[in-house]
Amino acid sequence: MASIDFPLKGKIILITGGGSGIGLSLTRQSAALGACVLVADLRTTADFDKLASSDPNIVYMQTDVTKWSDFQKLFAVCEEKWNDVPDAYGICAGVFEPPFSNFWQDPEDEETEGGYKQVRINLDHPMKLTRMAIKKSLGRGKRASVCIIASMSGYAANIALPIYTATKHAILGFVKSVGPSEALTGVKITTICPSLVNTPLIDSQKRKQFNFSEGQGLSPDVVAKNMLKLIQEKELGSGTVLEVAAEGTRVIPEWYARFPFCFP
C-alpha cells in the first residue's frame, strides 16, 4: 500500500504529552481540524484544561508512558468513547536530560531500578506505542499514521546531552527501519526533527546551561503544524525524517553521499 492523503477531520488522534508544549499545540490544531483527540499525559496544564473544557471531543487520561499497561487503558478508553481505535498518533512525550535520569549526574545508587528512565520515556515508549498502533489498526482493518518527535540532536552530537542525543539517534534509526512496513500494514510512520523549541522542557536552568535567550527557538505551533503535514500528506511518505528549523524545513535523506562499500 502506498501512502495516501490522510485528512484528520472526523478521525481519532492519540497524542502522548498532549497537555503542554508541542503536544498541546498538536492537540489544539488537531481539534481545530475536526479530529477527536485522546490526550495521554502525566498531568495537565491550565491552558490544556481551558481548551478541553470547551470541546467534548478532547479527552484526557492520566498516563505514565513508562508503564505499558497504561497504553492498554488508553485503547480501552478510546473504544469506549468513540467505539474505535485511533487513526493517528502524535508521539510527543519526552524529557530533556533531566536530573533524575542524567548521564553526568547519575548517583550510581544501587537501589535504583536498572536502566535510564529517560530511555524508557524517549525511546521505549515511541517504539512500543508504534507497535501497538500497527497491531490495533490491523485488527480493525484500517489505515493509520504515526508521527514521532525526534530532534536535530538525532544526527548531531552534544557532550552535555549524551542520553537524550542517543535516544533521538535511535528514533531516526527506528523510523527509517520500520517506515517501509506501510506497504504491508497500511500504517505510515514518520518523524520530525526540530531545532530548539520554546517548551517547558527548556527551563531557566537549561537556558543558562546552554546560553539560550528567552526569544530563541521555534514556536511549538510551528512544529505541530509540520507534524500534521507528516500525518496527513502523502508526499511525506512513511519513513520520512523532516527537519524543522527557523530557516525552513527539509527532508533528511538516507545518505548524504554514496553509501559505504562495507554496508551489508
Short mmCIF file of C-alpha atoms in Angstrom, two decimals:
data_model
loop_
_atom_site.label_atom_id
_atom_site.label_comp_id
_atom_site.label_asym_id
_atom_site.label_seq_id
_atom_site.Cartn_x
_atom_site.Cartn_y
_atom_site.Cartn_z
CA MET A 1 0.00 0.00 0.00
CA ALA A 2 1.31 3.41 -0.97
CA SER A 3 0.95 6.48 1.23
CA ILE A 4 -2.34 8.35 0.82
CA ASP A 5 -3.62 11.75 1.87
CA PHE A 6 -4.99 11.26 5.37
CA PRO A 7 -7.09 14.26 6.49
CA LEU A 8 -7.81 14.23 10.21
CA LYS A 9 -11.33 15.63 10.03
CA GLY A 10 -13.62 13.08 11.67
CA LYS A 11 -10.71 10.86 12.72
CA ILE A 12 -9.27 9.98 16.14
CA ILE A 13 -5.76 11.04 17.12
CA LEU A 14 -3.92 9.85 20.24
CA ILE A 15 -1.33 12.34 21.49
CA THR A 16 1.16 11.48 24.22
CA GLY A 17 2.48 14.53 26.05
CA GLY A 18 -0.55 16.43 24.76
CA GLY A 19 -1.00 18.53 27.88
CA SER A 20 1.80 21.01 27.25
CA GLY A 21 4.42 22.20 24.78
CA ILE A 22 4.38 20.76 21.26
CA GLY A 23 1.82 18.16 22.30
CA LEU A 24 -0.62 20.85 23.44
CA SER A 25 -0.18 22.70 20.15
CA LEU A 26 -0.85 19.46 18.29
CA THR A 27 -3.95 18.88 20.42
CA ARG A 28 -5.27 22.35 19.65
CA GLN A 29 -4.57 22.16 15.91
CA SER A 30 -5.97 18.62 15.58
CA ALA A 31 -9.19 19.64 17.31
CA ALA A 32 -9.46 22.66 15.02
CA LEU A 33 -9.32 20.28 12.04
CA GLY A 34 -12.32 18.38 13.41
CA ALA A 35 -10.48 15.43 14.95
CA CYS A 36 -11.38 13.63 18.15
CA VAL A 37 -8.34 13.90 20.43
CA LEU A 38 -7.26 11.49 23.17
CA VAL A 39 -4.52 13.09 25.26
CA ALA A 40 -2.18 10.94 27.34
CA ASP A 41 -0.02 12.81 29.85
CA LEU A 42 1.12 12.64 33.45
CA ARG A 43 -0.63 15.90 34.24
CA THR A 44 -2.49 18.73 32.54
CA THR A 45 -1.87 22.46 32.43
CA ALA A 46 -4.21 25.41 32.82
CA ASP A 47 -4.03 26.04 29.07
CA PHE A 48 -4.99 22.45 28.31
CA ASP A 49 -7.83 22.45 30.86
CA LYS A 50 -9.28 25.60 29.29
CA LEU A 51 -9.08 24.07 25.81
CA ALA A 52 -10.57 20.71 26.83
CA SER A 53 -13.41 22.29 28.79
CA SER A 54 -14.77 23.84 25.60
CA ASP A 55 -14.52 20.74 23.39
CA PRO A 56 -16.18 17.41 24.33
CA ASN A 57 -14.07 15.64 21.71
CA ILE A 58 -10.86 16.30 23.65
CA VAL A 59 -10.46 13.55 26.25
CA TYR A 60 -7.65 13.38 28.80
CA MET A 61 -6.31 10.27 30.50
CA GLN A 62 -3.54 10.42 33.07
CA THR A 63 -0.78 8.25 31.63
CA ASP A 64 2.73 7.18 32.57
CA VAL A 65 4.34 6.28 29.26
CA THR A 66 6.89 4.07 31.02
CA LYS A 67 4.02 1.78 32.05
CA TRP A 68 2.89 -0.18 29.03
CA SER A 69 -0.24 -1.27 30.87
CA ASP A 70 -1.35 2.38 30.64
CA PHE A 71 -1.31 2.06 26.83
CA GLN A 72 -3.85 -0.75 27.02
CA LYS A 73 -6.05 1.51 29.16
CA LEU A 74 -5.77 4.26 26.55
CA PHE A 75 -7.07 1.99 23.81
CA ALA A 76 -9.89 0.85 26.09
CA VAL A 77 -10.90 4.47 26.77
CA CYS A 78 -10.77 5.23 23.05
CA GLU A 79 -13.04 2.31 22.18
CA GLU A 80 -15.44 3.18 25.00
CA LYS A 81 -15.67 6.84 23.93
CA TRP A 82 -15.65 6.50 20.13
CA ASN A 83 -16.12 2.76 19.51
CA ASP A 84 -12.87 2.60 17.56
CA VAL A 85 -9.09 2.69 17.85
CA PRO A 86 -7.05 5.77 16.88
CA ASP A 87 -6.44 6.67 13.25
CA ALA A 88 -3.40 8.82 14.02
CA TYR A 89 -0.74 9.11 16.71
CA GLY A 90 1.30 12.14 17.74
CA ILE A 91 4.04 10.77 19.98
CA CYS A 92 5.25 13.87 21.79
CA ALA A 93 6.00 12.88 25.40
CA GLY A 94 9.69 13.17 26.22
CA VAL A 95 12.29 14.51 28.62
CA PHE A 96 15.46 16.54 28.07
CA GLU A 97 18.35 15.10 30.10
CA PRO A 98 16.52 15.62 33.44
CA PRO A 99 18.33 15.37 36.80
CA PHE A 100 16.50 12.12 37.62
CA SER A 101 17.90 10.38 34.51
CA ASN A 102 21.13 12.04 33.54
CA PHE A 103 24.44 10.62 32.33
CA TRP A 104 26.64 13.17 34.08
CA GLN A 105 24.58 13.35 37.28
CA ASP A 106 23.96 9.62 37.73
CA PRO A 107 24.15 8.93 41.50
CA GLU A 108 25.20 5.29 40.91
CA ASP A 109 22.62 4.28 43.50
CA GLU A 110 22.50 0.50 43.76
CA GLU A 111 18.90 0.76 44.96
CA THR A 112 17.81 2.42 41.71
CA GLU A 113 15.92 0.29 39.19
CA GLY A 114 18.16 -0.76 36.30
CA GLY A 115 18.15 1.32 33.15
CA TYR A 116 17.76 5.01 32.42
CA LYS A 117 14.19 6.28 32.71
CA GLN A 118 14.97 8.83 30.00
CA VAL A 119 15.46 5.93 27.57
CA ARG A 120 12.12 4.40 28.60
CA ILE A 121 10.35 7.71 28.00
CA ASN A 122 12.12 8.95 24.87
CA LEU A 123 12.71 5.64 23.08
CA ASP A 124 10.88 2.65 24.53
CA HIS A 125 7.51 4.42 24.66
CA PRO A 126 7.50 5.53 20.98
CA MET A 127 8.61 2.10 19.80
CA LYS A 128 6.04 0.23 21.88
CA LEU A 129 3.18 2.58 21.00
CA THR A 130 4.05 2.34 17.31
CA ARG A 131 3.92 -1.45 17.53
CA MET A 132 0.55 -1.26 19.28
CA ALA A 133 -0.72 1.18 16.66
CA ILE A 134 0.14 -1.32 13.93
CA LYS A 135 -1.45 -4.22 15.82
CA LYS A 136 -4.64 -2.33 16.67
CA SER A 137 -5.03 -0.93 13.16
CA LEU A 138 -4.54 -4.33 11.54
CA GLY A 139 -7.12 -5.75 13.93
CA ARG A 140 -9.64 -3.21 12.67
CA GLY A 141 -8.61 -3.42 9.03
CA LYS A 142 -7.89 0.30 8.91
CA ARG A 143 -5.01 2.56 7.96
CA ALA A 144 -3.20 4.80 10.44
CA SER A 145 -0.48 7.45 10.59
CA VAL A 146 2.15 7.76 13.33
CA CYS A 147 4.44 10.77 13.83
CA ILE A 148 7.17 10.70 16.48
CA ILE A 149 9.03 13.75 17.76
CA ALA A 150 12.79 13.33 17.45
CA SER A 151 15.25 16.23 17.24
CA MET A 152 18.11 17.65 15.23
CA SER A 153 20.11 16.03 18.03
CA GLY A 154 19.26 12.79 16.22
CA TYR A 155 22.05 13.45 13.72
CA ALA A 156 24.37 15.62 15.80
CA ALA A 157 26.46 15.27 18.95
CA ASN A 158 26.28 17.05 22.30
CA ILE A 159 28.58 16.24 25.19
CA ALA A 160 26.10 17.74 27.66
CA LEU A 161 23.18 15.59 26.46
CA PRO A 162 24.52 12.10 25.75
CA ILE A 163 21.44 10.08 26.72
CA TYR A 164 18.96 12.48 25.12
CA THR A 165 21.05 12.57 21.95
CA ALA A 166 21.35 8.78 21.88
CA THR A 167 17.57 8.35 22.16
CA LYS A 168 16.97 10.73 19.27
CA HIS A 169 19.56 8.98 17.09
CA ALA A 170 17.70 5.76 17.88
CA ILE A 171 14.31 7.20 16.92
CA LEU A 172 15.64 8.11 13.48
CA GLY A 173 17.01 4.60 13.02
CA PHE A 174 13.73 3.09 14.18
CA VAL A 175 11.53 5.18 11.89
CA LYS A 176 13.73 4.63 8.84
CA SER A 177 13.76 0.90 9.58
CA VAL A 178 10.02 0.41 10.05
CA GLY A 179 8.94 3.03 7.50
CA PRO A 180 8.78 0.56 4.59
CA SER A 181 6.34 -1.61 6.56
CA GLU A 182 3.47 0.65 5.47
CA ALA A 183 3.31 -1.37 2.26
CA LEU A 184 2.34 -4.39 4.37
CA THR A 185 0.42 -2.83 7.28
CA GLY A 186 -1.13 0.36 5.96
CA VAL A 187 0.41 2.27 8.87
CA LYS A 188 2.55 5.26 7.92
CA ILE A 189 5.41 6.08 10.32
CA THR A 190 7.34 9.36 10.23
CA THR A 191 9.45 11.55 12.50
CA ILE A 192 10.12 15.25 12.91
CA CYS A 193 13.46 16.79 13.90
CA PRO A 194 13.02 20.33 15.20
CA SER A 195 15.79 22.62 16.32
CA LEU A 196 15.45 24.31 19.72
CA VAL A 197 11.76 24.73 20.63
CA ASN A 198 10.33 27.04 23.29
CA THR A 199 8.64 24.48 25.54
CA PRO A 200 8.59 23.71 29.28
CA LEU A 201 11.43 21.22 28.67
CA ILE A 202 13.75 24.23 28.25
CA ASP A 203 13.57 25.64 31.78
CA SER A 204 15.61 28.50 33.21
CA GLN A 205 18.43 26.17 34.29
CA LYS A 206 18.70 24.67 30.80
CA ARG A 207 18.64 28.14 29.23
CA LYS A 208 21.51 29.20 31.43
CA GLN A 209 23.44 25.97 30.83
CA PHE A 210 23.18 26.21 27.04
CA ASN A 211 23.13 30.00 26.76
CA PHE A 212 19.66 30.10 25.20
CA SER A 213 17.95 33.51 25.19
CA GLU A 214 14.24 33.83 26.05
CA GLY A 215 13.14 34.50 22.49
CA GLN A 216 15.43 31.95 20.90
CA GLY A 217 13.85 28.85 19.42
CA LEU A 218 10.88 27.68 17.40
CA SER A 219 7.27 28.06 18.43
CA PRO A 220 5.56 24.78 19.41
CA ASP A 221 2.83 25.74 16.94
CA VAL A 222 5.29 25.62 14.04
CA VAL A 223 6.42 22.12 14.99
CA ALA A 224 2.85 20.89 15.47
CA LYS A 225 1.85 22.31 12.07
CA ASN A 226 4.61 20.29 10.42
CA MET A 227 3.67 17.17 12.39
CA LEU A 228 0.20 17.48 10.88
CA LYS A 229 1.75 17.66 7.42
CA LEU A 230 3.64 14.44 8.12
CA ILE A 231 0.50 12.75 9.41
CA GLN A 232 -1.81 13.90 6.62
CA GLU A 233 0.15 14.45 3.40
CA LYS A 234 1.04 11.53 1.12
CA GLU A 235 4.02 13.39 -0.35
CA LEU A 236 5.76 12.94 3.01
CA GLY A 237 5.77 9.16 2.88
CA SER A 238 6.42 6.54 5.51
CA GLY A 239 9.97 6.66 6.85
CA THR A 240 10.29 10.41 6.26
CA VAL A 241 12.63 12.34 8.56
CA LEU A 242 11.61 16.02 8.41
CA GLU A 243 13.89 18.72 9.79
CA VAL A 244 12.24 21.92 11.03
CA ALA A 245 14.36 24.97 11.80
CA ALA A 246 13.97 28.74 11.79
CA GLU A 247 15.39 28.76 8.27
CA GLY A 248 12.72 26.37 6.97
CA THR A 249 12.10 22.64 6.53
CA ARG A 250 13.81 19.86 4.59
CA VAL A 251 13.59 16.10 4.29
CA ILE A 252 16.76 14.45 5.61
CA PRO A 253 17.98 11.92 3.01
CA GLU A 254 19.06 8.39 3.82
CA TRP A 255 22.58 9.13 2.56
CA TYR A 256 24.40 12.41 2.15
CA ALA A 257 26.84 10.69 -0.21
CA ARG A 258 27.31 7.33 -1.86
CA PHE A 259 26.77 4.64 0.77
CA PRO A 260 29.83 2.85 2.16
CA PHE A 261 31.12 -0.27 0.40
CA CYS A 262 31.01 -2.07 3.74
CA PHE A 263 27.23 -1.65 4.02
CA PRO A 264 25.73 -5.14 4.43
#
